mmCIF file of C-alpha atoms in Angstrom:
data_model
loop_
_atom_site.group_PDB
_atom_site.id
_atom_site.type_symbol
_atom_site.label_atom_id
_atom_site.label_comp_id
_atom_site.label_asym_id
_atom_site.label_seq_id
_atom_site.Cartn_x
_atom_site.Cartn_y
_atom_site.Cartn_z
ATOM 1 C CA MET A 14 -61.114 64.033 -121.250
ATOM 2 C CA ASN A 15 -62.194 63.376 -124.828
ATOM 3 C CA GLN A 16 -59.618 64.361 -127.387
ATOM 4 C CA SER A 17 -61.129 65.757 -130.563
ATOM 5 C CA GLU A 18 -59.870 64.841 -134.001
ATOM 6 C CA PRO A 19 -57.601 67.439 -135.631
ATOM 7 C CA ASP A 20 -58.854 69.424 -138.605
ATOM 8 C CA PHE A 21 -57.351 68.341 -141.902
ATOM 9 C CA TRP A 22 -57.787 70.506 -144.984
ATOM 10 C CA VAL A 23 -58.183 67.563 -147.312
ATOM 11 C CA LEU A 24 -59.110 69.672 -150.325
ATOM 12 C CA GLU A 25 -55.796 71.516 -150.075
ATOM 13 C CA TYR A 26 -53.888 68.276 -150.578
ATOM 14 C CA VAL A 27 -52.827 67.772 -154.212
ATOM 15 C CA THR A 28 -52.467 64.313 -155.755
ATOM 16 C CA ILE A 29 -50.701 64.042 -159.113
ATOM 17 C CA THR A 30 -51.099 60.647 -160.744
ATOM 18 C CA GLN A 31 -51.841 58.920 -164.042
ATOM 19 C CA ASP A 32 -55.414 57.842 -164.624
ATOM 20 C CA PRO A 33 -55.270 54.118 -165.527
ATOM 21 C CA ARG A 34 -58.345 54.297 -167.783
ATOM 22 C CA THR A 35 -57.399 57.267 -169.978
ATOM 23 C CA GLY A 36 -53.643 57.458 -169.448
ATOM 24 C CA LEU A 37 -53.964 61.173 -168.653
ATOM 25 C CA VAL A 38 -51.822 62.703 -165.920
ATOM 26 C CA VAL A 39 -54.252 64.419 -163.561
ATOM 27 C CA ALA A 40 -53.913 66.645 -160.501
ATOM 28 C CA ILE A 41 -56.749 66.496 -157.997
ATOM 29 C CA GLY A 42 -57.303 68.768 -155.029
ATOM 30 C CA GLY A 43 -55.651 72.000 -154.038
ATOM 31 C CA THR A 44 -56.618 75.621 -153.526
ATOM 32 C CA GLU A 45 -56.892 78.391 -156.108
ATOM 33 C CA ARG A 46 -53.250 79.187 -155.435
ATOM 34 C CA ALA A 47 -52.329 75.582 -156.203
ATOM 35 C CA ALA A 48 -54.451 75.748 -159.372
ATOM 36 C CA ASP A 49 -52.477 78.785 -160.501
ATOM 37 C CA ILE A 50 -49.188 76.916 -159.975
ATOM 38 C CA LEU A 51 -50.478 73.881 -161.865
ATOM 39 C CA GLN A 52 -51.568 76.010 -164.813
ATOM 40 C CA ARG A 53 -48.224 77.780 -164.917
ATOM 41 C CA THR A 54 -46.445 74.415 -165.088
ATOM 42 C CA GLY A 55 -48.433 73.094 -168.055
ATOM 43 C CA PHE A 56 -51.623 71.656 -166.549
ATOM 44 C CA LEU A 57 -55.048 72.521 -167.976
ATOM 45 C CA SER A 58 -58.207 73.071 -165.954
ATOM 46 C CA ALA A 59 -60.984 70.598 -166.778
ATOM 47 C CA PRO A 60 -64.528 70.099 -165.409
ATOM 48 C CA GLY A 61 -65.185 66.900 -163.472
ATOM 49 C CA PRO A 62 -68.207 65.300 -161.811
ATOM 50 C CA ARG A 63 -67.013 66.515 -158.396
ATOM 51 C CA GLY A 64 -65.615 69.848 -159.468
ATOM 52 C CA ASP A 65 -62.756 71.099 -161.569
ATOM 53 C CA TYR A 66 -59.485 69.237 -161.700
ATOM 54 C CA HIS A 67 -56.284 69.680 -163.701
ATOM 55 C CA ARG A 68 -54.684 67.484 -166.334
ATOM 56 C CA LEU A 69 -51.831 67.551 -168.793
ATOM 57 C CA PRO A 70 -52.691 67.882 -172.523
ATOM 58 C CA HIS A 71 -53.723 64.835 -174.522
ATOM 59 C CA ALA A 72 -51.085 62.967 -176.579
ATOM 60 C CA LEU A 73 -48.193 64.356 -174.542
ATOM 61 C CA PRO A 74 -45.121 62.082 -174.778
ATOM 62 C CA VAL A 75 -44.470 59.998 -171.677
ATOM 63 C CA GLU A 76 -41.204 61.714 -170.834
ATOM 64 C CA GLN A 77 -42.854 65.123 -171.140
ATOM 65 C CA GLN A 78 -45.618 63.936 -168.827
ATOM 66 C CA ARG A 79 -43.053 62.923 -166.225
ATOM 67 C CA LEU A 80 -41.067 66.150 -166.555
ATOM 68 C CA LYS A 81 -44.137 68.383 -166.208
ATOM 69 C CA ALA A 82 -45.593 66.359 -163.323
ATOM 70 C CA THR A 83 -42.291 66.496 -161.440
ATOM 71 C CA ALA A 84 -41.909 70.230 -162.084
ATOM 72 C CA ALA A 85 -45.454 70.897 -160.885
ATOM 73 C CA ALA A 86 -44.983 68.839 -157.724
ATOM 74 C CA HIS A 87 -41.709 70.619 -156.949
ATOM 75 C CA ALA A 88 -43.306 74.051 -157.480
ATOM 76 C CA LEU A 89 -46.246 73.139 -155.234
ATOM 77 C CA LEU A 90 -43.972 71.820 -152.487
ATOM 78 C CA THR A 91 -41.829 74.948 -152.676
ATOM 79 C CA ALA A 92 -44.973 77.051 -152.231
ATOM 80 C CA GLY A 93 -45.887 75.090 -149.102
ATOM 81 C CA HIS A 94 -48.559 72.764 -150.478
ATOM 82 C CA SER A 95 -48.897 69.112 -149.502
ATOM 83 C CA VAL A 96 -48.385 66.935 -152.584
ATOM 84 C CA HIS A 97 -48.405 63.265 -153.455
ATOM 85 C CA LEU A 98 -46.638 62.538 -156.753
ATOM 86 C CA ASP A 99 -46.998 59.090 -158.284
ATOM 87 C CA PRO A 100 -43.469 57.567 -158.100
ATOM 88 C CA ALA A 101 -43.803 56.457 -161.745
ATOM 89 C CA LEU A 102 -44.014 60.141 -162.729
ATOM 90 C CA ASN A 103 -41.122 61.310 -160.584
ATOM 91 C CA THR A 104 -38.079 62.013 -162.765
ATOM 92 C CA LEU A 105 -35.979 62.612 -159.648
ATOM 93 C CA ALA A 106 -36.464 59.052 -158.393
ATOM 94 C CA THR A 107 -33.481 56.750 -158.757
ATOM 95 C CA PRO A 108 -34.284 54.224 -161.525
ATOM 96 C CA ASP A 109 -32.110 51.509 -159.962
ATOM 97 C CA GLY A 110 -33.122 52.249 -156.382
ATOM 98 C CA GLU A 111 -34.225 48.704 -155.581
ATOM 99 C CA ARG A 112 -31.129 47.187 -157.159
ATOM 100 C CA GLU A 113 -28.893 49.554 -155.213
ATOM 101 C CA ALA A 114 -30.741 48.637 -152.010
ATOM 102 C CA ALA A 115 -30.197 44.944 -152.740
ATOM 103 C CA LEU A 116 -26.475 45.504 -153.310
ATOM 104 C CA ARG A 117 -26.222 47.457 -150.047
ATOM 105 C CA TYR A 118 -27.990 44.602 -148.255
ATOM 106 C CA LEU A 119 -25.488 42.062 -149.611
ATOM 107 C CA ALA A 120 -22.580 44.316 -148.638
ATOM 108 C CA GLN A 121 -23.980 44.618 -145.124
ATOM 109 C CA LEU A 122 -24.279 40.827 -144.857
ATOM 110 C CA SER A 123 -20.633 40.502 -145.840
ATOM 111 C CA GLU A 124 -19.639 43.103 -143.235
ATOM 112 C CA ARG A 125 -21.689 41.301 -140.580
ATOM 113 C CA THR A 126 -19.904 38.060 -141.411
ATOM 114 C CA PHE A 127 -16.436 39.552 -140.985
ATOM 115 C CA ALA A 128 -17.487 41.410 -137.829
ATOM 116 C CA ALA A 129 -19.190 38.383 -136.221
ATOM 117 C CA LYS A 130 -17.753 37.578 -132.782
ATOM 118 C CA THR A 131 -20.211 34.902 -131.615
ATOM 119 C CA SER A 132 -21.707 31.733 -133.053
ATOM 120 C CA SER A 133 -25.188 33.235 -132.907
ATOM 121 C CA GLU A 134 -24.091 36.183 -135.068
ATOM 122 C CA VAL A 135 -22.709 33.778 -137.687
ATOM 123 C CA ALA A 136 -25.917 31.731 -137.541
ATOM 124 C CA GLU A 137 -28.009 34.859 -138.111
ATOM 125 C CA VAL A 138 -26.134 35.624 -141.331
ATOM 126 C CA LEU A 139 -26.474 32.033 -142.554
ATOM 127 C CA THR A 140 -30.214 32.226 -141.843
ATOM 128 C CA GLU A 141 -30.483 35.353 -143.999
ATOM 129 C CA ILE A 142 -28.849 33.411 -146.824
ATOM 130 C CA ALA A 143 -30.727 30.112 -146.624
ATOM 131 C CA ALA A 144 -33.990 30.544 -144.683
ATOM 132 C CA PRO A 145 -36.602 28.322 -146.399
ATOM 133 C CA VAL A 146 -39.023 31.078 -147.430
ATOM 134 C CA HIS A 147 -37.294 34.462 -147.409
ATOM 135 C CA GLY A 148 -33.639 33.430 -147.617
ATOM 136 C CA LEU A 149 -31.520 34.730 -150.463
ATOM 137 C CA LEU A 150 -30.873 31.328 -152.066
ATOM 138 C CA PRO A 151 -34.542 30.206 -152.097
ATOM 139 C CA LEU A 152 -35.505 33.550 -153.623
ATOM 140 C CA VAL A 153 -32.799 33.205 -156.281
ATOM 141 C CA ARG A 154 -34.085 29.685 -156.971
ATOM 142 C CA GLU A 155 -37.563 31.116 -157.636
ATOM 143 C CA VAL A 156 -36.066 33.529 -160.164
ATOM 144 C CA VAL A 157 -34.162 30.713 -161.904
ATOM 145 C CA VAL A 158 -37.284 28.547 -162.060
ATOM 146 C CA GLY A 159 -39.261 31.463 -163.497
ATOM 147 C CA ALA A 160 -36.590 32.106 -166.122
ATOM 148 C CA TRP A 161 -36.486 28.399 -167.009
ATOM 149 C CA ASN A 162 -40.240 28.210 -167.531
ATOM 150 C CA ALA A 163 -40.256 31.455 -169.525
ATOM 151 C CA ALA A 164 -37.467 30.156 -171.781
ATOM 152 C CA ILE A 165 -39.416 26.933 -172.412
ATOM 153 C CA ARG A 166 -42.605 28.834 -173.269
ATOM 154 C CA GLN A 167 -40.770 30.978 -175.800
ATOM 155 C CA ASP A 168 -38.970 28.076 -177.457
ATOM 156 C CA ALA A 169 -40.407 27.980 -180.972
ATOM 157 C CA HIS A 170 -39.274 24.375 -181.538
ATOM 158 C CA GLY A 171 -40.930 23.003 -178.402
ATOM 159 C CA GLU A 172 -37.708 21.429 -177.195
ATOM 160 C CA GLU A 173 -35.381 22.655 -174.498
ATOM 161 C CA ALA A 174 -31.875 23.500 -175.590
ATOM 162 C CA GLY A 175 -29.156 21.945 -173.448
ATOM 163 C CA PRO A 176 -28.287 25.060 -171.401
ATOM 164 C CA VAL A 177 -31.974 25.859 -170.851
ATOM 165 C CA ALA A 178 -32.720 22.289 -169.729
ATOM 166 C CA ARG A 179 -29.889 22.509 -167.201
ATOM 167 C CA LEU A 180 -31.603 25.464 -165.513
ATOM 168 C CA GLY A 181 -33.815 22.881 -163.802
ATOM 169 C CA ASP A 182 -30.731 21.149 -162.421
ATOM 170 C CA THR A 183 -29.421 24.533 -161.307
ATOM 171 C CA ALA A 184 -32.622 25.144 -159.352
ATOM 172 C CA ASP A 185 -32.182 21.789 -157.596
ATOM 173 C CA SER A 186 -28.559 22.676 -156.830
ATOM 174 C CA LEU A 187 -29.657 25.945 -155.238
ATOM 175 C CA SER A 188 -32.160 24.068 -153.075
ATOM 176 C CA HIS A 189 -29.461 21.626 -151.973
ATOM 177 C CA ALA A 190 -26.987 24.447 -151.287
ATOM 178 C CA ALA A 191 -29.561 26.194 -149.086
ATOM 179 C CA TYR A 192 -30.120 22.917 -147.207
ATOM 180 C CA LEU A 193 -26.374 22.480 -146.594
ATOM 181 C CA ILE A 194 -26.064 26.056 -145.382
ATOM 182 C CA ARG A 195 -28.937 25.516 -142.959
ATOM 183 C CA LEU A 196 -27.174 22.383 -141.668
ATOM 184 C CA ALA A 197 -24.054 24.478 -141.075
ATOM 185 C CA ARG A 198 -26.199 27.152 -139.413
ATOM 186 C CA ASP A 199 -27.721 24.566 -137.065
ATOM 187 C CA HIS A 200 -24.282 23.169 -136.232
ATOM 188 C CA VAL A 201 -22.892 26.626 -135.484
ATOM 189 C CA ALA A 202 -25.903 27.560 -133.391
ATOM 190 C CA GLY A 203 -25.998 24.200 -131.603
ATOM 191 C CA THR A 204 -29.596 23.469 -132.629
ATOM 192 C CA PRO A 205 -30.985 20.054 -133.699
ATOM 193 C CA ARG A 206 -30.381 19.093 -137.304
ATOM 194 C CA GLU A 207 -33.272 19.486 -139.713
ATOM 195 C CA PRO A 208 -34.501 16.441 -141.689
ATOM 196 C CA ALA A 209 -32.719 15.606 -144.922
ATOM 197 C CA ALA A 210 -33.969 17.747 -147.784
ATOM 198 C CA ALA A 211 -36.186 16.002 -150.282
ATOM 199 C CA SER A 212 -35.468 16.593 -153.943
ATOM 200 C CA LEU A 213 -37.580 19.604 -154.838
ATOM 201 C CA PRO A 214 -39.130 19.881 -158.307
ATOM 202 C CA PRO A 215 -37.760 22.967 -160.025
ATOM 203 C CA GLY A 216 -41.145 24.173 -161.211
ATOM 204 C CA PRO A 217 -44.338 23.453 -163.090
ATOM 205 C CA ALA A 218 -42.644 22.905 -166.445
ATOM 206 C CA GLN A 219 -42.375 19.314 -167.623
ATOM 207 C CA SER A 220 -39.175 17.490 -168.383
ATOM 208 C CA PRO A 221 -38.164 17.180 -172.043
ATOM 209 C CA ALA A 222 -39.060 13.475 -172.117
ATOM 210 C CA ALA A 223 -42.511 14.062 -170.630
ATOM 211 C CA ARG A 224 -43.267 16.847 -173.098
ATOM 212 C CA ARG A 225 -42.354 14.674 -176.081
ATOM 213 C CA ARG A 226 -44.858 11.935 -175.183
#
């Protein structure tokens, strides 16, 4: 038995986003009922190459754009329309959502450590911290290296100040700490030891002596 594809009313779906070329907030798609809601929430009807669409007025402040786009999306959803609102325009989104998620993740790791009852559970937590590619310490090292290079690029005198220069040493310390944690992980899990960690260069920036040659 051949199963037919369901019918989707694509034109009834409304997408509210910001056009990257013009900076205008536009709403595309929707029925006449949706058009009425858009116009009542501040959008203007405009002719387009594939039919009319809606947009917010020119030169509208960014915060006003976000407020009107969010209000329109909420009104459309309340009326039963399917809507996609660009997250950058959504005033109801949590600004620090990713940071809060990261903090929750760290709290969960801590809880897993205290609740661990087997060696394998401890090893799993240590892997989360120090895994070579996606572990927390290697990722923090990447951030430190990026900050170090950015600080060097913005140094008007072309010389690294003492604290900035030591960021490179800090990156090496993070690499070594991750290596030691992986050794502990292997010991706890009863797996063979990994080879000794080579000294990893902190990043593409040159040392102070090399840059003064």
